[in-house]
XYZ file of C-alpha atoms in Angstrom:
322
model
C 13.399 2.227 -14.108
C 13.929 5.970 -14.706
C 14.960 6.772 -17.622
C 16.001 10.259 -20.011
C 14.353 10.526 -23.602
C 13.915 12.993 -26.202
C 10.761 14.084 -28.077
C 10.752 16.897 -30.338
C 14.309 18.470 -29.299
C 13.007 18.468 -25.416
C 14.272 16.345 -22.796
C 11.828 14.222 -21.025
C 12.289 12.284 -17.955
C 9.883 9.013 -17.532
C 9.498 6.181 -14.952
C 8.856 2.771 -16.744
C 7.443 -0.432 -15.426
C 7.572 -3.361 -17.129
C 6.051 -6.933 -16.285
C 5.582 -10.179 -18.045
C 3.244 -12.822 -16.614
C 0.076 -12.881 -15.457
C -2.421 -13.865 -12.272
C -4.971 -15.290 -14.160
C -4.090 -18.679 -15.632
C -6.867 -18.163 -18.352
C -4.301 -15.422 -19.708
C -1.794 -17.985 -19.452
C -3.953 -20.414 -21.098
C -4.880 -18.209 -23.949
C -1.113 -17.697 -24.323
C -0.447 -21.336 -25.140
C -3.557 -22.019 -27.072
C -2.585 -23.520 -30.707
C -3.825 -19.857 -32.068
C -1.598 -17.934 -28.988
C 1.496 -20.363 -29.648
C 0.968 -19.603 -33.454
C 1.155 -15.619 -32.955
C 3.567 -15.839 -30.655
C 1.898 -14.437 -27.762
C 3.732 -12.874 -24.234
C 1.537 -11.619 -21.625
C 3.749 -8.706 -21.722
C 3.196 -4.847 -21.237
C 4.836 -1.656 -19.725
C 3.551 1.845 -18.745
C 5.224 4.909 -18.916
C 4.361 8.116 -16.715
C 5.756 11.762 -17.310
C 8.129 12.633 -14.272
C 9.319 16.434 -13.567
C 12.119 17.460 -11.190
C 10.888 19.423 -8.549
C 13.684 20.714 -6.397
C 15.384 17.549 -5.454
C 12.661 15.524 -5.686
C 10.285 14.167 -8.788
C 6.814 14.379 -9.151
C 4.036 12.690 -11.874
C 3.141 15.085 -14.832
C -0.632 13.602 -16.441
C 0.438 13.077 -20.210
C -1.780 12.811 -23.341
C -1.590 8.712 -23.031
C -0.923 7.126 -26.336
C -0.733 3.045 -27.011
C 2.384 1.238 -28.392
C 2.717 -2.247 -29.823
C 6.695 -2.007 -29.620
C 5.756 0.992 -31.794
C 3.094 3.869 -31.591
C -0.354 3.079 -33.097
C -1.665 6.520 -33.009
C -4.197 6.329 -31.054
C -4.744 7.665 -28.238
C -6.101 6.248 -24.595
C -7.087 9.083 -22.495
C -5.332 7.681 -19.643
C -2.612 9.982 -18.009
C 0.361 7.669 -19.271
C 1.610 5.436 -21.757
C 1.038 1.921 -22.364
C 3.116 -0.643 -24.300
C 2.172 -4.259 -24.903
C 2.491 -7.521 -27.331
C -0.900 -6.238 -28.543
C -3.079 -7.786 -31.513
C -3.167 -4.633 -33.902
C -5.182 -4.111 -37.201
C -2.878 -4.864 -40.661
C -2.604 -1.044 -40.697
C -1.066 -0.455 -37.100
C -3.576 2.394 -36.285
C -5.618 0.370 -33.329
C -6.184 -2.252 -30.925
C -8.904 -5.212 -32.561
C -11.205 -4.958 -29.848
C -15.031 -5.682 -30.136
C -16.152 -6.616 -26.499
C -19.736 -6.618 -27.784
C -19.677 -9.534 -29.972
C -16.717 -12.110 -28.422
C -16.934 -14.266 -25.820
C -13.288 -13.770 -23.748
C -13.674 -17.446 -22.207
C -13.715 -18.902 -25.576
C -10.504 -18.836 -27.822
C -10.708 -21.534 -29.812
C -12.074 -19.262 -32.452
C -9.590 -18.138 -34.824
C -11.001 -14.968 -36.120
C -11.634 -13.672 -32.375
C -8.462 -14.948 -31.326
C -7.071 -11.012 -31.511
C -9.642 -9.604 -29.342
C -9.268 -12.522 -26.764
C -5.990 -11.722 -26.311
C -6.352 -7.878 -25.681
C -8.811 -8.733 -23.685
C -6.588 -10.734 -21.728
C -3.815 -8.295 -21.524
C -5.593 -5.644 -21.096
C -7.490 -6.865 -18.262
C -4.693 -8.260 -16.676
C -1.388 -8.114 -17.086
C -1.298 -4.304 -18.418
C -3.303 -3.906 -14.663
C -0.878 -5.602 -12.506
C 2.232 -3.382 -14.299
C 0.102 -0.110 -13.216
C -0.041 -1.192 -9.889
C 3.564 -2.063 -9.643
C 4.108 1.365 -11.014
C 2.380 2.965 -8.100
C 4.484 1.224 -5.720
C 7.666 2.168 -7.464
C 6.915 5.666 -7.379
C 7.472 5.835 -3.777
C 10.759 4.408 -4.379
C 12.076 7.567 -6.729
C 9.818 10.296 -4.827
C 11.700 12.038 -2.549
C 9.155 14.640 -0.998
C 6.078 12.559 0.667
C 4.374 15.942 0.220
C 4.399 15.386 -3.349
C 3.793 11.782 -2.818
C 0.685 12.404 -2.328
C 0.123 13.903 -6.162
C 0.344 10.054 -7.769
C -3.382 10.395 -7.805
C -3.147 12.170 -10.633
C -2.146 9.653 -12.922
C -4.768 7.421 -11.558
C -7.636 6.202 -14.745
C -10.551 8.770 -14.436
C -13.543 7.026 -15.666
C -15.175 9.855 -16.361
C -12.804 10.671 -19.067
C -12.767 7.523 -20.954
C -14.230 7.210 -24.371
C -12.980 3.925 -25.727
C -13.919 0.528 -24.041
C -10.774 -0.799 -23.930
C -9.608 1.661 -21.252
C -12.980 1.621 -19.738
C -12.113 -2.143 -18.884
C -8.937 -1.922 -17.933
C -10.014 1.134 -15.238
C -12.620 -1.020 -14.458
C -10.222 -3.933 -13.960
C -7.304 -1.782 -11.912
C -9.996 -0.331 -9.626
C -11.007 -3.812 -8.514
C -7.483 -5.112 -8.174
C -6.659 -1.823 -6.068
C -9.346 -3.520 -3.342
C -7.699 -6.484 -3.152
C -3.709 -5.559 -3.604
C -1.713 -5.278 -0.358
C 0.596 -2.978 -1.984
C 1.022 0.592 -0.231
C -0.130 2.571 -3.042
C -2.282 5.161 -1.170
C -0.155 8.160 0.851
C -2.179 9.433 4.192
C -3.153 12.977 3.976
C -0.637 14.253 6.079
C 2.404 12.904 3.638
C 3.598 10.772 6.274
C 3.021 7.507 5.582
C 2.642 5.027 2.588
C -0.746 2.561 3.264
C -2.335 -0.204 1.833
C -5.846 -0.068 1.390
C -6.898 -1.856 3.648
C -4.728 -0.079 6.353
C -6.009 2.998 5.269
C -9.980 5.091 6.150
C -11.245 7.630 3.839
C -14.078 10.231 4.391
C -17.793 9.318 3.132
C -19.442 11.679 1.010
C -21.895 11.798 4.534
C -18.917 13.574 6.282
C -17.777 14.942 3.796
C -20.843 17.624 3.938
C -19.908 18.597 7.379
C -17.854 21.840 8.022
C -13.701 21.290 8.451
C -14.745 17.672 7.764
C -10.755 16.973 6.215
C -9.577 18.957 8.630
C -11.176 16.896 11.441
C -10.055 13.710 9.476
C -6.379 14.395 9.545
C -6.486 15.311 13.015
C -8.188 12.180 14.291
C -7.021 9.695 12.027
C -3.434 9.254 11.369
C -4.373 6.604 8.471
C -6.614 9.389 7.009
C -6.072 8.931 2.666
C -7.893 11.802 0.772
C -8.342 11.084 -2.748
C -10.198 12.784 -5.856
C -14.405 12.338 -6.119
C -13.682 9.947 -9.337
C -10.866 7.440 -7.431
C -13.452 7.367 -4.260
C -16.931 7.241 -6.717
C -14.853 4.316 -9.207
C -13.697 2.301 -5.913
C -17.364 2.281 -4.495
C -18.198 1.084 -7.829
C -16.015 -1.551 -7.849
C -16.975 -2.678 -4.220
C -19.169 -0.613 -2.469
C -19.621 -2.786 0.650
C -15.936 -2.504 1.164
C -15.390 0.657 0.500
C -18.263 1.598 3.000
C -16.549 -0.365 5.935
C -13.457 1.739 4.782
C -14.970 5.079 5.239
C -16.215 7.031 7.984
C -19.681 8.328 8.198
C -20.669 11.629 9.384
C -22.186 10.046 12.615
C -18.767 8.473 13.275
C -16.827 11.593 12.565
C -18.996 13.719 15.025
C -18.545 10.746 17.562
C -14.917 10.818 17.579
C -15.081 14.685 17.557
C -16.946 15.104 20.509
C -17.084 12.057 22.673
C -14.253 12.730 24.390
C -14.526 16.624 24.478
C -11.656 16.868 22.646
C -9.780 19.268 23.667
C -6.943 19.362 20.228
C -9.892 19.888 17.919
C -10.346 23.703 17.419
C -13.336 25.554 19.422
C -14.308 27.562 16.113
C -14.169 24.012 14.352
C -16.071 22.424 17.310
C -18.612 24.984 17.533
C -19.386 25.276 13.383
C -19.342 21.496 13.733
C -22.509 21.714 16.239
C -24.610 24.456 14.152
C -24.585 22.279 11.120
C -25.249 19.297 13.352
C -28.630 21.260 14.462
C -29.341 22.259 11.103
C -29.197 18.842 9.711
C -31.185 17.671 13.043
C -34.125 20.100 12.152
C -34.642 17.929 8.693
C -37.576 15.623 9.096
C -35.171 12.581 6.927
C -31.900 13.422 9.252
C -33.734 12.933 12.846
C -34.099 9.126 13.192
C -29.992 8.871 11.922
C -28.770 11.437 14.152
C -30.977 11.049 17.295
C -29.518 8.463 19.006
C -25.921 10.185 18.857
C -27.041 14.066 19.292
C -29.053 13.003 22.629
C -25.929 11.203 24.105
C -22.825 13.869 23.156
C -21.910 16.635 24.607
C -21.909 18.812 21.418
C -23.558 22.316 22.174
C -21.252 24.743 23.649
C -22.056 26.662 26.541
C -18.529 28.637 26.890
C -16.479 30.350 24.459
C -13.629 30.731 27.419
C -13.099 27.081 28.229
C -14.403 25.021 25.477
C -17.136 23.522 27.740
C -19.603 21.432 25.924
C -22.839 20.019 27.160
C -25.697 17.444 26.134
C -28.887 18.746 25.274
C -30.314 16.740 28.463
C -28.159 18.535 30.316
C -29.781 21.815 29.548
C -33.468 21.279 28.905
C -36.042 19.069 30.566
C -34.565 15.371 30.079
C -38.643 14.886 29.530
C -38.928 17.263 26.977
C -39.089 15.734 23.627
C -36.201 18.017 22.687
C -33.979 15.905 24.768
């Protein structure tokens, strides 16, 4: 829900999410263990994100993410939101007890590492599946698909992470964002919200080549372009998948020229085949691109009608050029 609050004298506007429950019946377990029945425990937690009003529509604002246990702790999580949740705290309120180098999370039959357990468990889970119902209600109070497209920007940048407690739960989301159905992702062009699955994204292959997003949106109406960190912690979640996902620069030239086709810009076309040379005259790119430079029509022969030929078509088809 949306909701109005004041900090210091200024009026804030924030979208909250709140879930209790879990996918993982070990949370569930851990939650009625004699030590989880004995604290109490809820396999609850909530996440906050900054909204601004942007003409008549609202877009995310990346806040200095602080944790709350009902109440703030004071410490911070370098995440672009806030997160709330029936945490185990130290006596003094000021942190999470968290020691992921010295408990074992399967285990919770030990009393003193009960706390940790839990977090772990929260954390890991349930504080994860409330992000990623977030993302899907954002859509909902987003009016502008062109600012749709911002969410990424709350989105856990591992690269910014100094505590291991956030460092799993990125670690966590990024996995579960492989396997949700959810349509979190908007397609470049603002039109459309995707799952991942539905969606392709650009490989850091194409991604080299000249206009390569340009070419992208053109071609590919399911097109999602997302920051170096979302793309880099995804392929580090599950690279295999998030190779099938992508297209490769062989596949983008392919698609660019197979059909000489004729919506794709001549400059674009034309810059597109110099860098395609370039890359050709590398000893390490010639076995890769070989097979596909010798059967396109990529070099252009007329700046008047956009006429394209293969290199066989102009040289010796027994020259080794060919």
């Amino acid at each position: 829900n949306v909701f109005h609050g004041e900090e210091l004298s200024s009026q804030k506007t924030w979208l909250r999410c709140a879930c209790i429950g879990s996918s993982d019946q070990h949370v569930v377990d851990v939650a009625q263990s004699e030590n989880g029945r004995m604290r109490g425990c809820m396999p609850f937690a909530e996440t906050a994100v900054e909204l601004r009003l942007c003409g008549s529509s609202w877009m995310p604002i990346a806040t200095k993410g602080q944790v709350f246990c009902f109440l703030p702790l004071s410490q911070p999580t370098d995440l672009a939101f806030h997160v709330n949740g029936f945490f185990a705290v130290s006596s003094n309120r000021r942190r999470l007890l968290w020691d992921d180098a010295e408990i074992d999370v399967h285990n919770s039959s030990n009393s003193d590492e009960f706390p940790q357990v839990w977090n772990n468990c929260l954390v890991g889970d349930t504080l994860v599946l409330t992000f990623l119902k977030m993302l899907q209600l954002f859509q909902c109070v987003c009016g502008r698909e062109d600012i749709a497209s911002m969410a990424f920007k709350i989105w856990p940048n591992p690269n910014c992470l100094s505590s291991s407690v956030w460092r799993e739960f990125t670690s966590k989301f990024y996995s579960c964002v492989l396997q949700t159905e959810s349509k979190i992702m908007c397609t470049a062009d603002c039109k459309r919200w995707l799952g991942v699955e539905e969606a392709v994204f650009l490989a850091d292959s194409a991604q080299r080549l000249p206009h390569s997003e340009v070419l992208m949106s053109k071609l590919y109406s399911n097109y999602v372009q997302m920051p170096r960190f979302v793309k880099r912690a995804l392929s580090a979640s599950d690279e295999a998948a998030m190779k099938r996902l992508s297209v490769s620069d062989v596949e983008l030239v392919q698609r660019v020229f197979e059909e000489n086709n004729r919506n794709i810009d001549q400059n674009i076309r034309v810059d597109l085949a110099r860098e395609l040379l370039s890359q050709f005259v590398e000893t390490s790119n010639q076995r890769r691109l070989s097979p596909v430079l010798t059967s396109l029509a990529f070099i252009p022969v007329s700046t008047v009608d956009g006429l394209f030929r293969r290199p066989s078509d102009l040289i010796h088809p027994k020259c080794i050029a060919a």
